[in-house]
PDB file of C-alpha atoms and ligand atoms in Angstrom:
ATOM      1  CA  MET A   1      13.218  20.300  -3.055  1.00  0.00           C
ATOM      2  CA  VAL A   2      14.588  21.545   0.264  1.00  0.00           C
ATOM      3  CA  GLN A   3      18.054  21.646  -1.256  1.00  0.00           C
ATOM      4  CA  THR A   4      16.746  23.862  -4.046  1.00  0.00           C
ATOM      5  CA  MET A   5      15.090  26.114  -1.515  1.00  0.00           C
ATOM      6  CA  TYR A   6      18.307  26.633   0.481  1.00  0.00           C
ATOM      7  CA  THR A   7      20.328  27.164  -2.660  1.00  0.00           C
ATOM      8  CA  LEU A   8      17.903  29.625  -4.145  1.00  0.00           C
ATOM      9  CA  CYS A   9      17.504  31.566  -0.940  1.00  0.00           C
ATOM     10  CA  MET A  10      21.146  31.317   0.111  1.00  0.00           C
ATOM     11  CA  ARG A  11      20.152  30.383   3.634  1.00  0.00           C
ATOM     12  CA  ARG A  12      22.824  28.015   4.858  1.00  0.00           C
ATOM     13  CA  PRO A  13      21.524  25.764   7.624  1.00  0.00           C
ATOM     14  CA  LEU A  14      22.637  26.957  11.054  1.00  0.00           C
ATOM     15  CA  ILE A  15      22.957  24.443  13.889  1.00  0.00           C
ATOM     16  CA  CYS A  16      23.692  25.881  17.336  1.00  0.00           C
ATOM     17  CA  ALA A  17      24.806  24.016  20.444  1.00  0.00           C
ATOM     18  CA  ASN A  18      23.764  25.957  23.539  1.00  0.00           C
ATOM     19  CA  TRP A  19      25.692  24.379  26.402  1.00  0.00           C
ATOM     20  CA  LYS A  20      24.110  26.725  28.941  1.00  0.00           C
ATOM     21  CA  MET A  21      25.872  26.420  32.360  1.00  0.00           C
ATOM     22  CA  HIS A  22      27.285  22.970  31.637  1.00  0.00           C
ATOM     23  CA  LEU A  23      30.841  21.775  31.156  1.00  0.00           C
ATOM     24  CA  PRO A  24      31.814  21.179  27.531  1.00  0.00           C
ATOM     25  CA  PRO A  25      30.778  17.603  26.663  1.00  0.00           C
ATOM     26  CA  ALA A  26      33.359  14.811  26.523  1.00  0.00           C
ATOM     27  CA  GLY A  27      35.356  14.837  23.307  1.00  0.00           C
ATOM     28  CA  TRP A  28      34.177  18.330  22.324  1.00  0.00           C
ATOM     29  CA  ASP A  29      37.617  19.213  20.933  1.00  0.00           C
ATOM     30  CA  ALA A  30      38.361  15.883  19.213  1.00  0.00           C
ATOM     31  CA  LYS A  31      39.228  15.984  15.524  1.00  0.00           C
ATOM     32  CA  ASP A  32      35.955  14.298  14.576  1.00  0.00           C
ATOM     33  CA  SER A  33      33.831  16.153  17.125  1.00  0.00           C
ATOM     34  CA  PRO A  34      30.333  17.097  15.850  1.00  0.00           C
ATOM     35  CA  TYR A  35      30.885  20.638  17.146  1.00  0.00           C
ATOM     36  CA  ARG A  36      33.410  21.427  14.429  1.00  0.00           C
ATOM     37  CA  PRO A  37      32.569  23.625  11.415  1.00  0.00           C
ATOM     38  CA  GLU A  38      31.096  21.732   8.459  1.00  0.00           C
ATOM     39  CA  ALA A  39      31.345  22.421   4.746  1.00  0.00           C
ATOM     40  CA  GLY A  40      27.644  22.854   3.995  1.00  0.00           C
ATOM     41  CA  ILE A  41      26.261  24.113   7.302  1.00  0.00           C
ATOM     42  CA  ASP A  42      27.170  26.598  10.001  1.00  0.00           C
ATOM     43  CA  VAL A  43      27.812  24.870  13.337  1.00  0.00           C
ATOM     44  CA  VAL A  44      28.163  27.220  16.296  1.00  0.00           C
ATOM     45  CA  VAL A  45      28.763  26.392  19.955  1.00  0.00           C
ATOM     46  CA  PHE A  46      27.656  28.615  22.831  1.00  0.00           C
ATOM     47  CA  PRO A  47      29.772  27.589  25.843  1.00  0.00           C
ATOM     48  CA  PRO A  48      29.681  29.188  29.287  1.00  0.00           C
ATOM     49  CA  HIS A  49      31.808  32.359  29.170  1.00  0.00           C
ATOM     50  CA  GLY A  50      34.735  30.690  30.948  1.00  0.00           C
ATOM     51  CA  TYR A  51      35.140  28.150  28.133  1.00  0.00           C
ATOM     52  CA  ILE A  52      34.873  30.521  25.171  1.00  0.00           C
ATOM     53  CA  LYS A  53      38.623  30.871  24.815  1.00  0.00           C
ATOM     54  CA  HIS A  54      39.177  27.074  24.929  1.00  0.00           C
ATOM     55  CA  CYS A  55      36.647  26.618  22.128  1.00  0.00           C
ATOM     56  CA  ILE A  56      38.146  29.408  20.026  1.00  0.00           C
ATOM     57  CA  ASP A  57      41.616  27.916  20.476  1.00  0.00           C
ATOM     58  CA  ALA A  58      40.226  24.554  19.342  1.00  0.00           C
ATOM     59  CA  LYS A  59      39.004  26.300  16.172  1.00  0.00           C
ATOM     60  CA  LEU A  60      35.281  25.984  16.773  1.00  0.00           C
ATOM     61  CA  THR A  61      32.888  28.716  15.685  1.00  0.00           C
ATOM     62  CA  VAL A  62      31.722  30.273  18.913  1.00  0.00           C
ATOM     63  CA  GLY A  63      28.963  32.516  20.198  1.00  0.00           C
ATOM     64  CA  GLY A  64      28.307  34.151  23.557  1.00  0.00           C
ATOM     65  CA  GLN A  65      25.208  33.080  25.474  1.00  0.00           C
ATOM     66  CA  CYS A  66      24.554  36.696  26.461  1.00  0.00           C
ATOM     67  CA  ALA A  67      26.194  40.083  26.974  1.00  0.00           C
ATOM     68  CA  ARG A  68      25.126  43.501  28.149  1.00  0.00           C
ATOM     69  CA  PRO A  69      24.499  46.323  25.702  1.00  0.00           C
ATOM     70  CA  GLU A  70      26.678  48.833  27.570  1.00  0.00           C
ATOM     71  CA  THR A  71      30.318  49.032  26.488  1.00  0.00           C
ATOM     72  CA  ALA A  72      31.676  49.057  30.075  1.00  0.00           C
ATOM     73  CA  GLY A  73      30.528  49.775  33.603  1.00  0.00           C
ATOM     74  CA  ALA A  74      29.697  48.510  37.065  1.00  0.00           C
ATOM     75  CA  PHE A  75      27.890  45.314  36.020  1.00  0.00           C
ATOM     76  CA  THR A  76      29.345  42.603  38.220  1.00  0.00           C
ATOM     77  CA  GLY A  77      29.482  39.232  36.532  1.00  0.00           C
ATOM     78  CA  ASP A  78      28.636  40.526  33.071  1.00  0.00           C
ATOM     79  CA  MET A  79      30.510  40.968  29.815  1.00  0.00           C
ATOM     80  CA  SER A  80      30.141  43.471  26.999  1.00  0.00           C
ATOM     81  CA  MET A  81      29.561  42.599  23.355  1.00  0.00           C
ATOM     82  CA  ALA A  82      33.010  43.979  22.494  1.00  0.00           C
ATOM     83  CA  MET A  83      34.580  41.639  25.046  1.00  0.00           C
ATOM     84  CA  LEU A  84      32.916  38.649  23.382  1.00  0.00           C
ATOM     85  CA  LYS A  85      34.167  39.868  20.037  1.00  0.00           C
ATOM     86  CA  GLU A  86      37.670  40.337  21.361  1.00  0.00           C
ATOM     87  CA  LEU A  87      37.682  36.759  22.686  1.00  0.00           C
ATOM     88  CA  GLY A  88      36.926  35.607  19.151  1.00  0.00           C
ATOM     89  CA  CYS A  89      33.150  35.096  19.201  1.00  0.00           C
ATOM     90  CA  THR A  90      31.205  35.462  15.968  1.00  0.00           C
ATOM     91  CA  TYR A  91      27.636  35.162  17.284  1.00  0.00           C
ATOM     92  CA  VAL A  92      25.679  36.131  20.395  1.00  0.00           C
ATOM     93  CA  LEU A  93      22.299  35.035  21.739  1.00  0.00           C
ATOM     94  CA  CYS A  94      19.957  37.891  22.628  1.00  0.00           C
ATOM     95  CA  GLY A  95      16.838  37.503  24.753  1.00  0.00           C
ATOM     96  CA  HIS A  96      17.072  33.786  25.485  1.00  0.00           C
ATOM     97  CA  SER A  97      14.085  32.804  27.629  1.00  0.00           C
ATOM     98  CA  GLU A  98      16.328  31.677  30.512  1.00  0.00           C
ATOM     99  CA  ARG A  99      17.899  35.163  30.563  1.00  0.00           C
ATOM    100  CA  ARG A 100      14.398  36.621  30.602  1.00  0.00           C
ATOM    101  CA  LYS A 101      13.346  34.289  33.425  1.00  0.00           C
ATOM    102  CA  TYR A 102      16.402  34.419  35.695  1.00  0.00           C
ATOM    103  CA  HIS A 103      17.795  37.873  34.869  1.00  0.00           C
ATOM    104  CA  SER A 104      14.570  39.755  34.101  1.00  0.00           C
ATOM    105  CA  GLU A 105      15.689  40.587  30.568  1.00  0.00           C
ATOM    106  CA  THR A 106      12.924  42.132  28.464  1.00  0.00           C
ATOM    107  CA  ASP A 107      12.141  42.607  24.780  1.00  0.00           C
ATOM    108  CA  ASP A 108      13.476  46.170  25.000  1.00  0.00           C
ATOM    109  CA  PHE A 109      16.699  44.903  26.538  1.00  0.00           C
ATOM    110  CA  ALA A 110      17.053  42.307  23.777  1.00  0.00           C
ATOM    111  CA  ALA A 111      16.656  45.093  21.209  1.00  0.00           C
ATOM    112  CA  GLU A 112      19.444  47.069  22.936  1.00  0.00           C
ATOM    113  CA  GLN A 113      21.604  43.936  22.890  1.00  0.00           C
ATOM    114  CA  VAL A 114      21.043  43.553  19.155  1.00  0.00           C
ATOM    115  CA  ILE A 115      22.193  47.100  18.450  1.00  0.00           C
ATOM    116  CA  ALA A 116      25.268  46.694  20.684  1.00  0.00           C
ATOM    117  CA  ALA A 117      26.104  43.327  19.129  1.00  0.00           C
ATOM    118  CA  LEU A 118      26.008  44.741  15.628  1.00  0.00           C
ATOM    119  CA  GLU A 119      28.152  47.692  16.680  1.00  0.00           C
ATOM    120  CA  ALA A 120      30.682  45.256  18.115  1.00  0.00           C
ATOM    121  CA  GLY A 121      30.703  43.187  14.925  1.00  0.00           C
ATOM    122  CA  LEU A 122      28.824  40.175  16.323  1.00  0.00           C
ATOM    123  CA  HIS A 123      25.917  38.423  14.639  1.00  0.00           C
ATOM    124  CA  PRO A 124      22.876  38.455  16.966  1.00  0.00           C
ATOM    125  CA  ILE A 125      20.547  35.469  17.210  1.00  0.00           C
ATOM    126  CA  VAL A 126      17.385  36.842  18.741  1.00  0.00           C
ATOM    127  CA  CYS A 127      15.158  34.441  20.664  1.00  0.00           C
ATOM    128  CA  VAL A 128      11.412  34.998  20.452  1.00  0.00           C
ATOM    129  CA  GLY A 129       8.519  32.791  21.455  1.00  0.00           C
ATOM    130  CA  GLU A 130       5.321  32.532  23.396  1.00  0.00           C
ATOM    131  CA  GLN A 131       4.378  31.062  26.769  1.00  0.00           C
ATOM    132  CA  LYS A 132       2.079  28.046  26.911  1.00  0.00           C
ATOM    133  CA  LYS A 133      -0.833  30.183  28.112  1.00  0.00           C
ATOM    134  CA  ASP A 134      -0.482  32.447  25.057  1.00  0.00           C
ATOM    135  CA  ARG A 135      -0.386  29.497  22.681  1.00  0.00           C
ATOM    136  CA  ASP A 136      -3.477  28.015  24.329  1.00  0.00           C
ATOM    137  CA  ILE A 137      -5.501  31.131  23.512  1.00  0.00           C
ATOM    138  CA  GLY A 138      -4.131  31.417  19.976  1.00  0.00           C
ATOM    139  CA  LYS A 139      -1.801  34.341  20.663  1.00  0.00           C
ATOM    140  CA  ALA A 140       1.527  32.797  19.599  1.00  0.00           C
ATOM    141  CA  GLU A 141       1.751  34.820  16.395  1.00  0.00           C
ATOM    142  CA  HIS A 142       0.715  38.013  18.139  1.00  0.00           C
ATOM    143  CA  ILE A 143       3.533  37.597  20.687  1.00  0.00           C
ATOM    144  CA  VAL A 144       6.285  36.973  18.137  1.00  0.00           C
ATOM    145  CA  GLU A 145       5.011  39.818  15.967  1.00  0.00           C
ATOM    146  CA  GLN A 146       5.317  42.203  18.930  1.00  0.00           C
ATOM    147  CA  GLN A 147       8.803  40.940  19.731  1.00  0.00           C
ATOM    148  CA  LEU A 148       9.981  41.315  16.150  1.00  0.00           C
ATOM    149  CA  SER A 149       8.433  44.742  15.670  1.00  0.00           C
ATOM    150  CA  LEU A 150      10.944  46.211  18.145  1.00  0.00           C
ATOM    151  CA  LEU A 151      13.715  45.041  15.839  1.00  0.00           C
ATOM    152  CA  LYS A 152      12.283  46.124  12.525  1.00  0.00           C
ATOM    153  CA  ASN A 153      15.281  48.269  11.578  1.00  0.00           C
ATOM    154  CA  TYR A 154      17.608  45.343  12.127  1.00  0.00           C
ATOM    155  CA  HIS A 155      15.791  42.361  10.620  1.00  0.00           C
ATOM    156  CA  GLN A 156      18.260  42.140   7.752  1.00  0.00           C
ATOM    157  CA  SER A 157      21.202  41.781  10.173  1.00  0.00           C
ATOM    158  CA  ILE A 158      19.910  39.178  12.609  1.00  0.00           C
ATOM    159  CA  THR A 159      19.002  35.516  12.825  1.00  0.00           C
ATOM    160  CA  ILE A 160      15.637  34.858  14.420  1.00  0.00           C
ATOM    161  CA  ALA A 161      15.313  31.884  16.763  1.00  0.00           C
ATOM    162  CA  TYR A 162      11.732  30.780  17.351  1.00  0.00           C
ATOM    163  CA  GLU A 163      11.862  29.231  20.812  1.00  0.00           C
ATOM    164  CA  PRO A 164       8.400  28.620  22.264  1.00  0.00           C
ATOM    165  CA  ILE A 165       9.040  28.905  25.995  1.00  0.00           C
ATOM    166  CA  TRP A 166       6.966  25.849  26.861  1.00  0.00           C
ATOM    167  CA  ALA A 167       9.172  23.716  24.599  1.00  0.00           C
ATOM    168  CA  ILE A 168      12.526  24.673  26.103  1.00  0.00           C
ATOM    169  CA  GLY A 169      14.087  21.984  28.250  1.00  0.00           C
ATOM    170  CA  THR A 170      10.744  20.213  28.690  1.00  0.00           C
ATOM    171  CA  GLY A 171      10.994  17.381  26.170  1.00  0.00           C
ATOM    172  CA  LEU A 172       7.794  18.783  24.619  1.00  0.00           C
ATOM    173  CA  ASN A 173       8.955  20.074  21.248  1.00  0.00           C
ATOM    174  CA  ALA A 174       6.582  22.063  19.055  1.00  0.00           C
ATOM    175  CA  LEU A 175       5.148  19.968  16.264  1.00  0.00           C
ATOM    176  CA  PRO A 176       7.336  20.693  13.248  1.00  0.00           C
ATOM    177  CA  ASP A 177       4.261  21.654  11.185  1.00  0.00           C
ATOM    178  CA  ASP A 178       3.197  24.141  13.866  1.00  0.00           C
ATOM    179  CA  ALA A 179       6.712  25.592  14.058  1.00  0.00           C
ATOM    180  CA  GLN A 180       6.751  25.929  10.275  1.00  0.00           C
ATOM    181  CA  GLU A 181       3.505  27.891  10.477  1.00  0.00           C
ATOM    182  CA  VAL A 182       5.013  30.379  12.941  1.00  0.00           C
ATOM    183  CA  HIS A 183       8.226  30.608  10.911  1.00  0.00           C
ATOM    184  CA  ALA A 184       6.280  31.300   7.722  1.00  0.00           C
ATOM    185  CA  PHE A 185       4.252  33.933   9.563  1.00  0.00           C
ATOM    186  CA  MET A 186       7.430  35.644  10.789  1.00  0.00           C
ATOM    187  CA  ARG A 187       8.940  35.499   7.321  1.00  0.00           C
ATOM    188  CA  ARG A 188       5.904  37.297   5.947  1.00  0.00           C
ATOM    189  CA  LEU A 189       6.535  40.077   8.487  1.00  0.00           C
ATOM    190  CA  LEU A 190       9.935  40.762   6.943  1.00  0.00           C
ATOM    191  CA  LEU A 191      10.285  43.323   4.178  1.00  0.00           C
ATOM    192  CA  GLU A 192      10.132  41.743   0.766  1.00  0.00           C
ATOM    193  CA  ASP A 193      13.739  42.451  -0.206  1.00  0.00           C
ATOM    194  CA  ILE A 194      15.121  40.512   2.786  1.00  0.00           C
ATOM    195  CA  ARG A 195      12.365  37.919   3.147  1.00  0.00           C
ATOM    196  CA  THR A 196      14.267  35.079   1.514  1.00  0.00           C
ATOM    197  CA  SER A 197      17.651  35.826   3.056  1.00  0.00           C
ATOM    198  CA  VAL A 198      16.990  36.089   6.824  1.00  0.00           C
ATOM    199  CA  ARG A 199      17.518  32.819   8.672  1.00  0.00           C
ATOM    200  CA  ILE A 200      14.819  31.660  11.077  1.00  0.00           C
ATOM    201  CA  ILE A 201      15.837  28.733  13.268  1.00  0.00           C
ATOM    202  CA  TYR A 202      13.832  26.645  15.729  1.00  0.00           C
ATOM    203  CA  GLY A 203      14.733  25.756  19.322  1.00  0.00           C
ATOM    204  CA  GLY A 204      12.966  23.781  22.046  1.00  0.00           C
ATOM    205  CA  SER A 205      13.521  20.072  22.820  1.00  0.00           C
ATOM    206  CA  VAL A 206      15.238  19.326  19.527  1.00  0.00           C
ATOM    207  CA  THR A 207      16.692  15.797  19.396  1.00  0.00           C
ATOM    208  CA  GLY A 208      18.464  13.527  16.954  1.00  0.00           C
ATOM    209  CA  MET A 209      15.053  11.956  16.323  1.00  0.00           C
ATOM    210  CA  ASN A 210      13.070  15.082  15.403  1.00  0.00           C
ATOM    211  CA  ALA A 211      15.791  17.249  13.817  1.00  0.00           C
ATOM    212  CA  LYS A 212      15.233  16.006  10.286  1.00  0.00           C
ATOM    213  CA  ASP A 213      11.515  16.651  10.479  1.00  0.00           C
ATOM    214  CA  PHE A 214      12.077  20.275  11.552  1.00  0.00           C
ATOM    215  CA  LEU A 215      14.741  20.861   8.927  1.00  0.00           C
ATOM    216  CA  SER A 216      12.585  19.442   6.136  1.00  0.00           C
ATOM    217  CA  HIS A 217      10.238  22.411   6.470  1.00  0.00           C
ATOM    218  CA  PRO A 218      10.957  25.227   4.037  1.00  0.00           C
ATOM    219  CA  ASP A 219      11.033  28.078   6.582  1.00  0.00           C
ATOM    220  CA  ILE A 220      13.060  26.286   9.270  1.00  0.00           C
ATOM    221  CA  ASP A 221      16.654  27.168   8.470  1.00  0.00           C
ATOM    222  CA  GLY A 222      18.386  25.593  11.412  1.00  0.00           C
ATOM    223  CA  LEU A 223      18.149  24.559  15.047  1.00  0.00           C
ATOM    224  CA  LEU A 224      19.123  25.960  18.443  1.00  0.00           C
ATOM    225  CA  VAL A 225      19.806  22.885  20.538  1.00  0.00           C
ATOM    226  CA  GLY A 226      20.151  22.836  24.332  1.00  0.00           C
ATOM    227  CA  SER A 227      20.076  19.535  26.250  1.00  0.00           C
ATOM    228  CA  CYS A 228      20.736  17.316  23.245  1.00  0.00           C
ATOM    229  CA  SER A 229      23.804  19.365  22.297  1.00  0.00           C
ATOM    230  CA  LEU A 230      25.476  18.073  25.465  1.00  0.00           C
ATOM    231  CA  GLU A 231      25.420  14.550  24.080  1.00  0.00           C
ATOM    232  CA  PRO A 232      27.889  14.335  21.204  1.00  0.00           C
ATOM    233  CA  LYS A 233      26.298  11.193  19.755  1.00  0.00           C
ATOM    234  CA  HIS A 234      22.866  12.815  19.520  1.00  0.00           C
ATOM    235  CA  PHE A 235      24.250  16.138  18.380  1.00  0.00           C
ATOM    236  CA  HIS A 236      26.042  14.216  15.638  1.00  0.00           C
ATOM    237  CA  GLU A 237      22.668  12.873  14.489  1.00  0.00           C
ATOM    238  CA  ILE A 238      21.385  16.434  14.258  1.00  0.00           C
ATOM    239  CA  ILE A 239      24.405  17.484  12.215  1.00  0.00           C
ATOM    240  CA  ASN A 240      23.878  14.476   9.945  1.00  0.00           C
ATOM    241  CA  ALA A 241      20.236  15.440   9.461  1.00  0.00           C
ATOM    242  CA  ALA A 242      21.305  18.958   8.442  1.00  0.00           C
ATOM    243  CA  ASN A 243      23.981  17.587   6.139  1.00  0.00           C
ATOM    244  CA  THR A 244      21.585  15.307   4.287  1.00  0.00           C
ATOM    245  CA  LEU A 245      19.240  18.225   3.657  1.00  0.00           C
ATOM    246  CA  SER A 246      21.723  20.980   2.880  1.00  0.00           C
TER     247      SER A 246
HETATM  248  P1  PGA B 301      16.475  22.565  24.849  1.00  0.00           P
HETATM  249  O1  PGA B 301      16.988  24.073  24.943  1.00  0.00           O
HETATM  250  O2  PGA B 301      16.974  22.021  23.533  1.00  0.00           O
HETATM  251  O3  PGA B 301      17.072  21.882  26.029  1.00  0.00           O
HETATM  252  O4  PGA B 301      14.994  22.616  24.882  1.00  0.00           O
HETATM  253  C1  PGA B 301      16.916  24.939  23.845  1.00  0.00           C
HETATM  254  C2  PGA B 301      17.419  26.301  24.205  1.00  0.00           C
HETATM  255  O5  PGA B 301      17.399  26.650  25.376  1.00  0.00           O
HETATM  256  O6  PGA B 301      17.864  27.051  23.339  1.00  0.00           O
END
């Protein structure tokens, strides 16, 4: 059933390993490492900037964790989208909640990043999601709708990552049924001609134990994995879950 859905909609599962500011996990470049590209699914690693080149050289598919929208300038410590592209990146995260929290990035800034990423030839994965207080008063859908509305001219060219902020790094994942509801809501916001082709992935305390449950839902096309992606054994379980469903 799920297999038919993916096939019909041509949405290949996308599994992302966001290593944040951590060293690449032991064995990351081994021949049988779970971070390597797979036949039926897209596996992408997001290393700290200093390790991008190592991962490219090891023939992994790589994304940048962030980059500024400007093409050059006095932005100490930052990189441009074109620089990520030149290093060999294929993807880039835009508007991750940790960038919003620690670097004051906003929805408008994420929209600028998306435009710059596309101009540089990178595929943007845009993170959206509500705070716990918004969910508690039933505003989760309102928040993601606002965030996506800024990107309406680019929906066909992005991947959407639903990352409820309260679920990131907390061990408190969204219930897969609840995530599916938000994903289905976001899919309905997309124009009809692109509705079945845009990938919407989930992130927030994904583990080897819950991955299959998320991926079994028809509108959850992949996973953005933080903590668990640093443990090859558990990340392998996530890849296996995607493989059995793809
Ligand atoms: P987590 O992080 O899996 O540790 O919750 C997810 C993310 O930050 O994308």
